[in-house]
mmCIF file of C-alpha atoms in Angstrom:
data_model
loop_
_atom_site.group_PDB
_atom_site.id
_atom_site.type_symbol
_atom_site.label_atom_id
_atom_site.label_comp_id
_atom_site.label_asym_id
_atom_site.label_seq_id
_atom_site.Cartn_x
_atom_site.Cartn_y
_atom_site.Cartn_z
ATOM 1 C CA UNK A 1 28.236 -3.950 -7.460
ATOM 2 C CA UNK A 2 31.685 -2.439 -7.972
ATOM 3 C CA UNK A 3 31.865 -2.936 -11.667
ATOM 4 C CA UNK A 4 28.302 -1.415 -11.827
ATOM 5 C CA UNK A 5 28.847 1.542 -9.579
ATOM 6 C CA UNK A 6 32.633 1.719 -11.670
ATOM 7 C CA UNK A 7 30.862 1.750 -14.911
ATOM 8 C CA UNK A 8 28.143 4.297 -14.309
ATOM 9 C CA UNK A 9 30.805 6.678 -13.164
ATOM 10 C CA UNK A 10 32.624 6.277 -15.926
ATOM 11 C CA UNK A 11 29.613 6.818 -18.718
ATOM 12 C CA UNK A 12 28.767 9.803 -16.195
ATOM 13 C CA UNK A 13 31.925 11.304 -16.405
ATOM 14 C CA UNK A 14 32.081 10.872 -20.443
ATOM 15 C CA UNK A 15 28.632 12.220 -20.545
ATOM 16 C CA UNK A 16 30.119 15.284 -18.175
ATOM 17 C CA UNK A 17 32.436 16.333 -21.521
ATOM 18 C CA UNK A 18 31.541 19.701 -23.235
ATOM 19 C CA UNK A 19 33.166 18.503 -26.636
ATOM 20 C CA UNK A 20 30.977 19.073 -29.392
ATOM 21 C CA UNK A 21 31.518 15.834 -30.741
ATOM 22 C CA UNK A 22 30.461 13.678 -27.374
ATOM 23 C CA UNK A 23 28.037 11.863 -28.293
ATOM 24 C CA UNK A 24 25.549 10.675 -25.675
ATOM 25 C CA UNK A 25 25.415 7.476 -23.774
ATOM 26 C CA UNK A 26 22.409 6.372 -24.193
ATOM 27 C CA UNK A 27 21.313 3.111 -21.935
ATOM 28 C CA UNK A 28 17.429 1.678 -22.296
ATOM 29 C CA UNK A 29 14.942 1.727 -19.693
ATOM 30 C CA UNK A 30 15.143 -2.160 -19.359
ATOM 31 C CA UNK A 31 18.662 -2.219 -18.686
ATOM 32 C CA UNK A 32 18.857 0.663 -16.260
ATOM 33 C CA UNK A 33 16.239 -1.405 -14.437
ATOM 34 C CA UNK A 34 18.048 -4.443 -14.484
ATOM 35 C CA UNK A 35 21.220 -2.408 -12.964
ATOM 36 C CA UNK A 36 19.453 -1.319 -10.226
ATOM 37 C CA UNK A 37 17.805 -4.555 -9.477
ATOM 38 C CA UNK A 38 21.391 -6.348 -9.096
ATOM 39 C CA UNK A 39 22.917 -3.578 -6.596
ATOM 40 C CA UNK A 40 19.425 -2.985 -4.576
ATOM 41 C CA UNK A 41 19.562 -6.909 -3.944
ATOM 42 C CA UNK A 42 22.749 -6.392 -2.059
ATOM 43 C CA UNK A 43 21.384 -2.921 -0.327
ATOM 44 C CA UNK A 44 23.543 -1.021 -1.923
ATOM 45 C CA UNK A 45 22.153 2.437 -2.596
ATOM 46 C CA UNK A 46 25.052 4.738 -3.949
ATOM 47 C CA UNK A 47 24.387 3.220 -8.136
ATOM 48 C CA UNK A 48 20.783 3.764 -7.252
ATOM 49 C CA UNK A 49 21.363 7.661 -7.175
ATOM 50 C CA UNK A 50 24.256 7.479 -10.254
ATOM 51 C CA UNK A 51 21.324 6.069 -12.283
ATOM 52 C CA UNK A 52 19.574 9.123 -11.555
ATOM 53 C CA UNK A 53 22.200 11.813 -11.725
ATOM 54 C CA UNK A 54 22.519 9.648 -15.530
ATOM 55 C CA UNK A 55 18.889 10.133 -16.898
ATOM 56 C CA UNK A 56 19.478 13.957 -15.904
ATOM 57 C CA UNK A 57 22.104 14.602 -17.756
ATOM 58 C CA UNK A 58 21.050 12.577 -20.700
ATOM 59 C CA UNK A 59 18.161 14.284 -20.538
ATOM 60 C CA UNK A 60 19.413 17.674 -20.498
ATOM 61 C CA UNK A 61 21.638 17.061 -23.312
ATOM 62 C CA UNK A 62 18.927 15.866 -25.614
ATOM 63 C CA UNK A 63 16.962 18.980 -24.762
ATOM 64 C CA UNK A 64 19.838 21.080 -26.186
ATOM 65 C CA UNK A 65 20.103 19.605 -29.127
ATOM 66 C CA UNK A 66 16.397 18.791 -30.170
ATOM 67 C CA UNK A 67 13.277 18.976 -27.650
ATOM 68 C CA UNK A 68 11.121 17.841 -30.015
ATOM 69 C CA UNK A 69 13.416 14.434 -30.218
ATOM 70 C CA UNK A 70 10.992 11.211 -28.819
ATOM 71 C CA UNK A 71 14.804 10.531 -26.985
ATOM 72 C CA UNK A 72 13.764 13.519 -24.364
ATOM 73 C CA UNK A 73 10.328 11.988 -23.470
ATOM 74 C CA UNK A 74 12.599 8.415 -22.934
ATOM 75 C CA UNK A 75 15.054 10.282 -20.390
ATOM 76 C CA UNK A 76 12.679 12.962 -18.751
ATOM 77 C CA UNK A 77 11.657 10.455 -16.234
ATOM 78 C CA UNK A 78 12.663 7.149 -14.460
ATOM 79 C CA UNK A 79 10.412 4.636 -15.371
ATOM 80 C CA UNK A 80 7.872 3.046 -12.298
ATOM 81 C CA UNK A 81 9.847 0.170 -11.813
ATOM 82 C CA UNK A 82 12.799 2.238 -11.257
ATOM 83 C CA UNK A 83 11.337 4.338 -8.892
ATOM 84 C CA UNK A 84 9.744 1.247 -7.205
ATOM 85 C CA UNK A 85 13.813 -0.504 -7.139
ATOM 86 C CA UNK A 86 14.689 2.909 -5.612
ATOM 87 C CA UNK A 87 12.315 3.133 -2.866
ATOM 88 C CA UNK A 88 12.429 -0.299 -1.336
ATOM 89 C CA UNK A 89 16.178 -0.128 -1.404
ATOM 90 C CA UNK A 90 16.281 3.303 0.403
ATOM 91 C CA UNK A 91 13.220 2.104 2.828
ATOM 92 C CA UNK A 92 15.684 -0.652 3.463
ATOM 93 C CA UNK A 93 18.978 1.474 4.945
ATOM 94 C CA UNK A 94 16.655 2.827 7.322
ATOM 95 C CA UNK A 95 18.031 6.146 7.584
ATOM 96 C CA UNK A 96 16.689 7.751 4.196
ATOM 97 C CA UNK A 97 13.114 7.356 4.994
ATOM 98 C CA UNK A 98 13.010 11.819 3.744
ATOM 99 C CA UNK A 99 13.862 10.062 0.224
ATOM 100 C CA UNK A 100 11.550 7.345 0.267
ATOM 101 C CA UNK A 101 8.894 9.803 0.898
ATOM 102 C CA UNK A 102 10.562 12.351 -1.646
ATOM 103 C CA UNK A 103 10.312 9.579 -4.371
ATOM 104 C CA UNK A 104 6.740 8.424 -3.488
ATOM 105 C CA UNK A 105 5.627 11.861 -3.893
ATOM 106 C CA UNK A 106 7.379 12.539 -6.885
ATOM 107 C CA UNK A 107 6.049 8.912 -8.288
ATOM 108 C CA UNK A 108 2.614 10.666 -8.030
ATOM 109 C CA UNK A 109 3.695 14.074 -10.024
ATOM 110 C CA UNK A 110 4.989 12.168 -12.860
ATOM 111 C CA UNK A 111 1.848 10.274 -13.314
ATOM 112 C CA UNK A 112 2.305 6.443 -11.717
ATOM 113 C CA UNK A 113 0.053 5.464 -8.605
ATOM 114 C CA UNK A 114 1.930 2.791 -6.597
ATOM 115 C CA UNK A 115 -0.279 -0.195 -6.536
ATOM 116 C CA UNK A 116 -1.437 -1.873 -2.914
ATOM 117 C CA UNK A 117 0.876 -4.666 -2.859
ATOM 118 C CA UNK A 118 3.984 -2.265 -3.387
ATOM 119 C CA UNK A 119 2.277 -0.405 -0.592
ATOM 120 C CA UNK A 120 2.180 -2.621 1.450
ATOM 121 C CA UNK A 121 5.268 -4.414 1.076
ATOM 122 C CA UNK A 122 6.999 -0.923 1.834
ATOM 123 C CA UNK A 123 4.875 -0.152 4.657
ATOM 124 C CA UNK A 124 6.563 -3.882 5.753
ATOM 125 C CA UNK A 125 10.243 -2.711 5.349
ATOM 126 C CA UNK A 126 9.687 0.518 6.983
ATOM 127 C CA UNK A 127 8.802 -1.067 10.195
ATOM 128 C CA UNK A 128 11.128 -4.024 10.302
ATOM 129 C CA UNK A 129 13.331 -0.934 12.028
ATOM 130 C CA UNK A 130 12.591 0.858 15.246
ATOM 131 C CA UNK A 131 8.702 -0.057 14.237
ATOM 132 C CA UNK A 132 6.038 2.377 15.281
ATOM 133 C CA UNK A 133 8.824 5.282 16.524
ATOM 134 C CA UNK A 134 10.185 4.850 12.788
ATOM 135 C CA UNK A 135 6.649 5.455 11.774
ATOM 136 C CA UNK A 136 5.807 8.570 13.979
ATOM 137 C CA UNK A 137 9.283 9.742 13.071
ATOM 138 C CA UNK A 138 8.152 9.927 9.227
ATOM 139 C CA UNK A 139 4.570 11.101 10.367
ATOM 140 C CA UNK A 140 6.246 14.003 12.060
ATOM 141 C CA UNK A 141 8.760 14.444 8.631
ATOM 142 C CA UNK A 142 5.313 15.226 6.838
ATOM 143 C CA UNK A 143 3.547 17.540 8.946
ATOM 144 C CA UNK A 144 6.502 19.488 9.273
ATOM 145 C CA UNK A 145 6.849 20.254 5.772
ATOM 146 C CA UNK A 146 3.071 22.014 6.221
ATOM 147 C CA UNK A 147 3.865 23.565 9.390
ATOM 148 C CA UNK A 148 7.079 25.328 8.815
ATOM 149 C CA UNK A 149 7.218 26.163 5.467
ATOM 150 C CA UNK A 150 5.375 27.736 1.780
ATOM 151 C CA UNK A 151 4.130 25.231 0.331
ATOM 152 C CA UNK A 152 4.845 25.289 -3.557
ATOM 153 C CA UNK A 153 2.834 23.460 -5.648
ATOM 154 C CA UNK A 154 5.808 22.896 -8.787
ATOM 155 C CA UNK A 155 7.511 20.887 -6.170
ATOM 156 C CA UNK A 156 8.012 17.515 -4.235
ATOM 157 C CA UNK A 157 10.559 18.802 -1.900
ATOM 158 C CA UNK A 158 10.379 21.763 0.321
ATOM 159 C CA UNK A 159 12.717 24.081 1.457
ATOM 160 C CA UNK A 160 13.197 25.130 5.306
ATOM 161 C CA UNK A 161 16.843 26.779 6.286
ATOM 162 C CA UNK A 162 18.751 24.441 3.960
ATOM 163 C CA UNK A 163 17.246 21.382 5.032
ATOM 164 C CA UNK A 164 14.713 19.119 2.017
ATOM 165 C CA UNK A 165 11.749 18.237 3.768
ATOM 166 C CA UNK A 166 8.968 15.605 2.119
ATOM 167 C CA UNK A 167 6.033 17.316 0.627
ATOM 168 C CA UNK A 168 3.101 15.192 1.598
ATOM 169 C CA UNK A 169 1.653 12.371 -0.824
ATOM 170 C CA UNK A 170 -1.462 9.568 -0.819
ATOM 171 C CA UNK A 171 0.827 7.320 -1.463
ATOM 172 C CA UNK A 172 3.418 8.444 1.633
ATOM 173 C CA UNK A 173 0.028 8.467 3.859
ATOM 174 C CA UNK A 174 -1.390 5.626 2.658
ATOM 175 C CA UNK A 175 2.297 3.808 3.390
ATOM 176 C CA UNK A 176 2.732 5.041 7.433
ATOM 177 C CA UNK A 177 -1.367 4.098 7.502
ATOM 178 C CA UNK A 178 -0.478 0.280 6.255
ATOM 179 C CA UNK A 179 2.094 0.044 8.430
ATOM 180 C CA UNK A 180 0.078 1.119 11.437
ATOM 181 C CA UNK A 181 -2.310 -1.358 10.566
ATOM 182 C CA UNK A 182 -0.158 -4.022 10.417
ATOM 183 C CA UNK A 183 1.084 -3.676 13.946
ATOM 184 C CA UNK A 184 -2.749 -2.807 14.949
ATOM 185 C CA UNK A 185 -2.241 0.832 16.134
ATOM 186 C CA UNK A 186 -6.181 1.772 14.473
ATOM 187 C CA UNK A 187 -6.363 4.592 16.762
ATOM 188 C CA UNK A 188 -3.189 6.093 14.626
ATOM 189 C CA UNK A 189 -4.375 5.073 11.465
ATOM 190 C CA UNK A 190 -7.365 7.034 11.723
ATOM 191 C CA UNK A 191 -5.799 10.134 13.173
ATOM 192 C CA UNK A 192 -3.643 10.120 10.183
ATOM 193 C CA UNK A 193 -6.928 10.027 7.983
ATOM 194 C CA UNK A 194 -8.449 12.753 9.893
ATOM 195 C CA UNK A 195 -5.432 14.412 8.697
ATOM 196 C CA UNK A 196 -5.600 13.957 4.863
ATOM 197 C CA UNK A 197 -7.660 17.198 4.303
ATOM 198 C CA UNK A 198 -5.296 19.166 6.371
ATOM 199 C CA UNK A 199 -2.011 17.482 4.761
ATOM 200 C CA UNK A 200 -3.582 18.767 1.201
ATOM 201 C CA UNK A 201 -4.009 14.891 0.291
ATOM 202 C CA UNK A 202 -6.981 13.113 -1.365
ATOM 203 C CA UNK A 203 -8.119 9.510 0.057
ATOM 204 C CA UNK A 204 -8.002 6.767 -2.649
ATOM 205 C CA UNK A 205 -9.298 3.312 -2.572
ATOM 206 C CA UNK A 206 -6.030 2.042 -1.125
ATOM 207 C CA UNK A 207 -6.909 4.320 1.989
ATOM 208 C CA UNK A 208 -10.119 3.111 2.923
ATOM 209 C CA UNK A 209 -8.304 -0.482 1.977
ATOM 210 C CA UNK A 210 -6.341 0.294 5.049
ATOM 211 C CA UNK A 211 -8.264 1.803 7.091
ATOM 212 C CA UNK A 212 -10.325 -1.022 7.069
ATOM 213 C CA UNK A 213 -7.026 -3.224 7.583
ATOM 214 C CA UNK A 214 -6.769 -1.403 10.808
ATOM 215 C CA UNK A 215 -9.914 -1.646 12.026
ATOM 216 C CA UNK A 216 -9.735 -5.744 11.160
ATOM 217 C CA UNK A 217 -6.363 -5.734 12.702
ATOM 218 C CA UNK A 218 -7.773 -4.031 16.104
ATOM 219 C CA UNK A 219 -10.335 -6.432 16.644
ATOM 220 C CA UNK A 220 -9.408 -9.671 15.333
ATOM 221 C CA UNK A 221 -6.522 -8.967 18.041
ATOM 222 C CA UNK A 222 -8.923 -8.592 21.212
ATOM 223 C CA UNK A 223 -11.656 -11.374 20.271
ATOM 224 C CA UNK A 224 -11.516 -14.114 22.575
ATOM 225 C CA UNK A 225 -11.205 -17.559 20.831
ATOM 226 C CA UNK A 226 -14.363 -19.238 19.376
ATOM 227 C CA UNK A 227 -16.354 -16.353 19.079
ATOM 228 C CA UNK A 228 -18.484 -16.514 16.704
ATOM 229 C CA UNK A 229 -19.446 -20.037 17.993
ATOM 230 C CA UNK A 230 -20.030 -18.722 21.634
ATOM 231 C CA UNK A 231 -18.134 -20.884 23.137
ATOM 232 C CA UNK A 232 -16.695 -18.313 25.282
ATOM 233 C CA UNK A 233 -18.162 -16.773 28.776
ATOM 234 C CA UNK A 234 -16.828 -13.751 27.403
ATOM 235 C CA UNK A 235 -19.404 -13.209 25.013
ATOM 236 C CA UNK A 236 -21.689 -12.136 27.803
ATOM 237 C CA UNK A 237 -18.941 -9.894 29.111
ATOM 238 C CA UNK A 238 -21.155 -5.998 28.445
ATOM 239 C CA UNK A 239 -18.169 -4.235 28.168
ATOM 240 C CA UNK A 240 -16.941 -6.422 25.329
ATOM 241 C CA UNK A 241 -20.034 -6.469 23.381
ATOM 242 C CA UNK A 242 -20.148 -2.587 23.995
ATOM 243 C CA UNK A 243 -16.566 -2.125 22.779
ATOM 244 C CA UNK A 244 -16.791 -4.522 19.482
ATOM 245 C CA UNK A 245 -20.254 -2.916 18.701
ATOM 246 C CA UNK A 246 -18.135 0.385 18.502
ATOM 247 C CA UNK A 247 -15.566 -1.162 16.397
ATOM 248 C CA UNK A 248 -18.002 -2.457 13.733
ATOM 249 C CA UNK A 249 -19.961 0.651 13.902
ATOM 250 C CA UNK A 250 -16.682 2.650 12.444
ATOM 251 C CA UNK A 251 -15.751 -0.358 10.421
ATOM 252 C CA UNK A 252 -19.159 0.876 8.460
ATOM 253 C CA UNK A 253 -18.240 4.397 8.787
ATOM 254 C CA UNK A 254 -15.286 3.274 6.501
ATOM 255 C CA UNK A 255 -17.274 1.308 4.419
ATOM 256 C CA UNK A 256 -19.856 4.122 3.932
ATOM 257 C CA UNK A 257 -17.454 7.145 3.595
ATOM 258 C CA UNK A 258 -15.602 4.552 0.876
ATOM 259 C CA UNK A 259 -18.740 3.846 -0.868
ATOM 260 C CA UNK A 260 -19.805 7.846 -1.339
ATOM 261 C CA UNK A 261 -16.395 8.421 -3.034
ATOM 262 C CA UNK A 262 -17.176 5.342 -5.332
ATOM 263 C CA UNK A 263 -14.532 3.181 -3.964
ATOM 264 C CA UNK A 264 -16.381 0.531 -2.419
ATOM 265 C CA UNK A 265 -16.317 -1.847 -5.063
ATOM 266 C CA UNK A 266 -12.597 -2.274 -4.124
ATOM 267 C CA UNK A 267 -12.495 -6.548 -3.941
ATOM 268 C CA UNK A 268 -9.592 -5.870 -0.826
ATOM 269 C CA UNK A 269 -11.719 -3.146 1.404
ATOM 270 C CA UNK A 270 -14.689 -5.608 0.989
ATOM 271 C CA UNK A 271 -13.060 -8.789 1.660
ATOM 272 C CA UNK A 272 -11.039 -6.656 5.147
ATOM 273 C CA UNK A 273 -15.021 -5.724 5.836
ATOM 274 C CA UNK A 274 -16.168 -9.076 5.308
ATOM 275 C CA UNK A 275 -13.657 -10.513 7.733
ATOM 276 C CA UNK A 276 -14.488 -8.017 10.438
ATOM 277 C CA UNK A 277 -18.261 -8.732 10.574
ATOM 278 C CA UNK A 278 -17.844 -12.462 10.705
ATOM 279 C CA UNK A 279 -15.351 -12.065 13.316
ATOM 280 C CA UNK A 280 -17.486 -9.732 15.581
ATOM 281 C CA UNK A 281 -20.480 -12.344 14.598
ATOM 282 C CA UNK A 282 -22.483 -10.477 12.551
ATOM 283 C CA UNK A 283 -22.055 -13.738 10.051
ATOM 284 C CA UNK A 284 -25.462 -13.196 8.478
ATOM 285 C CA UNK A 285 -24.948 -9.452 7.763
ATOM 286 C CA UNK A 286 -21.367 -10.492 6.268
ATOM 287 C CA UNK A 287 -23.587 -12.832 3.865
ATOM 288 C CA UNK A 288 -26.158 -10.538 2.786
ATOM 289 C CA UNK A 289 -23.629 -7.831 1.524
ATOM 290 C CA UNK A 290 -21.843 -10.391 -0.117
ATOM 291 C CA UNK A 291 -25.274 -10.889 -1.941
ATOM 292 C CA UNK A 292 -25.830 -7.450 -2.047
ATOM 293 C CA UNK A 293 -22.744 -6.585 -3.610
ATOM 294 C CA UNK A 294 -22.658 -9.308 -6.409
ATOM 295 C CA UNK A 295 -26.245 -7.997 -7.980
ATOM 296 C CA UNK A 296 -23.767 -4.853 -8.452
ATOM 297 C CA UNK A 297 -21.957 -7.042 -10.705
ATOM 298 C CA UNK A 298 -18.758 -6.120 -8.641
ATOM 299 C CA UNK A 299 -15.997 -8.216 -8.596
ATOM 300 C CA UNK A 300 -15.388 -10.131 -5.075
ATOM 301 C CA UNK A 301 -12.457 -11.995 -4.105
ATOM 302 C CA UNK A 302 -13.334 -15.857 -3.659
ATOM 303 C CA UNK A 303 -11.288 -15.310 -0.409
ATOM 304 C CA UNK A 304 -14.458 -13.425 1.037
ATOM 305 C CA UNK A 305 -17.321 -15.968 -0.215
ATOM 306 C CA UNK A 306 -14.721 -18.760 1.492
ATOM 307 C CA UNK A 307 -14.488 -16.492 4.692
ATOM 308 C CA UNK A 308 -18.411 -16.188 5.000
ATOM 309 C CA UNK A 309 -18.821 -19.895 4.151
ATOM 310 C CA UNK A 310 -16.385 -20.943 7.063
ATOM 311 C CA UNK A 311 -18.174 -18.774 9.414
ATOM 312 C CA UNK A 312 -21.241 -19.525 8.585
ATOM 313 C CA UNK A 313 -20.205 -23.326 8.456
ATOM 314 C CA UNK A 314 -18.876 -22.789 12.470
ATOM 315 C CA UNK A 315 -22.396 -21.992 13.531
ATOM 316 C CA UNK A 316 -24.028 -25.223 11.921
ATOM 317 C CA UNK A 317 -25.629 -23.243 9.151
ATOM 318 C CA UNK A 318 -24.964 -25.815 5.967
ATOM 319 C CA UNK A 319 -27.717 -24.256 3.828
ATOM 320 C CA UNK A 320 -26.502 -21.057 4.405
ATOM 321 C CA UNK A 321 -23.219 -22.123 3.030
ATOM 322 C CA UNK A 322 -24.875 -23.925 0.200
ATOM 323 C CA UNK A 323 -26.179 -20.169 -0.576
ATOM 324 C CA UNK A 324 -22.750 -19.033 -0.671
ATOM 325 C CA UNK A 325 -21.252 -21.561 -2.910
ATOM 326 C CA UNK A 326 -23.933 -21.031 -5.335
ATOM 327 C CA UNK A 327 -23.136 -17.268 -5.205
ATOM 328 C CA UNK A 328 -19.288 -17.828 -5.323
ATOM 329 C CA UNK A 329 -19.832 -19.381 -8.949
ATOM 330 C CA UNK A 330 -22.479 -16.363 -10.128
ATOM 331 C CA UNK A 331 -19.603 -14.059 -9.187
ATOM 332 C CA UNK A 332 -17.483 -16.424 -11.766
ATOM 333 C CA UNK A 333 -16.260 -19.083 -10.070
ATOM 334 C CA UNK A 334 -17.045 -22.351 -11.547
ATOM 335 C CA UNK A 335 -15.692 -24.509 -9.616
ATOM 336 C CA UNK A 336 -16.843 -22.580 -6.422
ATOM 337 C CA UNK A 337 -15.279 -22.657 -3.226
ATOM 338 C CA UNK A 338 -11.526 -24.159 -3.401
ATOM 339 C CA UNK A 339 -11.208 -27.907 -2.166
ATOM 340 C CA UNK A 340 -9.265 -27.019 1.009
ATOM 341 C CA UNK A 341 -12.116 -24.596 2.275
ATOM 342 C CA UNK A 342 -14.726 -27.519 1.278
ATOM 343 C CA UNK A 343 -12.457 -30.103 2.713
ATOM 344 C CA UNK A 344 -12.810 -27.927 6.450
ATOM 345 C CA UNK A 345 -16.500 -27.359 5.560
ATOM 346 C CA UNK A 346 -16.809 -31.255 6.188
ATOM 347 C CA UNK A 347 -14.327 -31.382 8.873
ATOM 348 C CA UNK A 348 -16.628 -28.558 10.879
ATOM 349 C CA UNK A 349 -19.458 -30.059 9.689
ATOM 350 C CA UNK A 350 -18.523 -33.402 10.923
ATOM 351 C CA UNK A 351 -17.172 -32.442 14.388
ATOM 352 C CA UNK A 352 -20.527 -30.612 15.058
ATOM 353 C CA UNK A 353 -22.802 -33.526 14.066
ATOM 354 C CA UNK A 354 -20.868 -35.542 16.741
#
C-alpha cells in the first residue's frame, strides 16, 4: 500500500510540472483498477482519492493540448469499476458515508446505473456500523441538501456555508431502502419511497425490488412457524389474519405501481412477491401468477417455481406441484426443478403420507 500510495504521488507530482516538454503519465483503465483493488482490500482509502486527483490532471492536460484527442474521452471519467472499488472502500471507514453518496450520484451523471447486487452489497457494509442510526444519519444527509440549499442541476454536490452536502440519487435511495429492508424496518422503506418525488428522484426496477424486499422481510419475520400448513392456533388469531391481509394488500400495491411503470417483469421483485404470498398462504394465488406471468414470456427465476412447488408440496398438493415442474421447464428449464428441491418434495411428501 505504501509503494502504491509512494508511486502515485510521485507520477502526480511529475504530472504537476509546467515544463513544456513533460510529457504525460499516462496509466490504463485496467491498471488503475487493479491499484485500487490492492489498497481497498486493506481499507485503505488515501490512493483511492490520488487515483482521482490523477485522471484530473491527465485529463486536463490532454484537453490543452488536443480536445479532439480519443486520450480525453479515456481520462474524462473513472471507469464503473473504479467508482464501484471507491465506494465500497469509503462505505467501509464508516465515516465518509457524504462521499459514498457523492460518488453514487455522480455514477448516475456520467452514465453507469449500479446494478442490484452492488446495491445491495453496499446497503450491507453501510449497516455493519451503528445500523439503522447510520442509515437515518445518511437519510437526513439527503434531505438536507433539498431543504437548505439551490439546488443546481450541473452538479452532484451542493453547497451550504462551506460545507459539500450529497445531492440526492436512485441509486443513494435505493441503497438506505435495501438496507432498511434487510434489517426489516418496511415502515422506513416506504416513507423513503413516498419521498422519491419530493427528493427529485425517479423509482427504477431496483426500487420496487426493494420495496418488495421489505415488505417480505416484515412478514416473513412475524409469521408463526408452519403457517402455511396450519399447524398453528395462531392462524385463527383475527388480529393476525387482519394484520398479514394488510401486508399482502401493499405487497400488491408494489407489485401494481411496479407493473404500470413496466418494471414488473423484474425476475427479483417477482420471485420477493412470490415468496410473500406463499408465506402469508395465498399458495394458489402465488401459482397462478407464476402461470400468468410465463404466457408473458418473462423470464422467472427457477428459485420462484421451486418456492411455489415447496409450498404447495407442504399442503399435500402433488399435482399442483406436478403443474409447476412442467411450467419450470416451459420457462426454459429442462431439467426442471433442481434435485435438492425434488429430493425435499419426497421428503414432505413422504412425512405427510405417514
Amino acid at each position: 500500500t505504501k509503494t502504491t500510495r509512494s508511486i502515485l504521488q510521485s507520477i502526480i507530482r511529475l504530472q504537476k510540472s509546467k515544463s513544456p516538454t513533460q510529457p504525460d503519465y499516462l496509466i490504463d483503465s485496467n491498471t488503475l483498477e487493479l491499484m485500487a483493488s490492492c489498497v481497498a482490500k486493506r481499507g485503505h482509502r488515501h490512493p483511492i482519492t490520488l487515483i482521482w486527483e490523477y485522471m484530473s490532471l491527465v485529463h486536463s492536460s490532454l484537453l490543452e493540448q488536443d480536445e479532439s484527442s480519443p486520450l480525453c474521452s479515456l481520462y474524462s471519467k473513472p471507469s464503473e469499476g473504479l467508482y464501484e472499488i471507491a465506494i465500497m472502500t469509503f462505505a467501509a471507514s464508516g465515516n465518509r458515508d457524504h462521499l459514498v453518496f457523492s460518488m453514487l450520484a455522480d455514477m448516475e451523471k456520467e452514465g453507469y446505473k449500479p446494478s442490484r447486487s452492488f446495491l445491495f452489497n453496499l446497503s450491507a457494509r453501510l449497516r455493519t456500523r451503528s445500523s439503522v442510526r447510520r442509515l437515518d444519519h445518511a437519510m437526513h444527509m439527503v434531505r438536507s441538501s433539498l431543504k437548505r440549499s439551490t439546488h443546481n442541476k450541473n452538479s452532484d454536490s451542493i453547497e451550504d456555508d462551506g460545507q459539500l452536502m450529497i445531492y440526492p440519487s436512485t441509486s443513494s435511495l435505493n441503497t438506505i431502502m435495501c438496507a432498511y429492508a434487510d434489517v426489516g424496518l418496511s415502515a422506513k422503506a416506504i416513507e423513503l419511497y413516498n419521498e422519491f418525488e419530493d427528493l427529485q428522484c425517479n423509482p427504477d426496477e431496483n426500487t420496487f425490488a426493494f420495496l418488495m424486499d421489505s415488505a417480505l422481510m416484515n412478514v416473513s419475520t412475524a409469521i408463526p412457524p408452519n403457517f402455511v400448513t396450519g399447524q398453528q392456533s395462531s392462524l385463527d388469531d383475527e388480529n393476525l389474519m387482519s394484520w398479514l391481509e394488510t401486508q399482502t394488500d401493499a405487497a400488491d400495491a408494489i407489485f401494481d405501481a411496479a407493473t404500470e411503470m413496466g418494471f414488473g417483469s423484474n425476475k427479483h421483485l417477482l420471485h420477493s412477491y412470490v415468496k410473500l404470498l406463499c408465506n402469508v398462504g395465498k399458495v394458489d394465488e402465488a401459482m397462478y401468477l407464476l402461470e400468468e406471468r410465463l404466457d408473458g414470456s418473462e423470464k422467472i427465476s427457477l428459485a420462484s417455481f421451486e418456492y411455489a412447488a415447496l409450498s404447495q408440496a407442504k399442503l399435500g398438493k402433488m399435482a399442483a406441484v406436478e403443474s409447476i415442474v412442467i411450467m419450470s421447464r416451459q420457462a426454459g428449464y429442462e431439467s426442471g426443478l433442481s434435485k435438492a428441491v425434488v429430493e425435499r418434495i419426497k421428503r414432505i411428501s413422504s412425512t405427510l403420507c405417514d
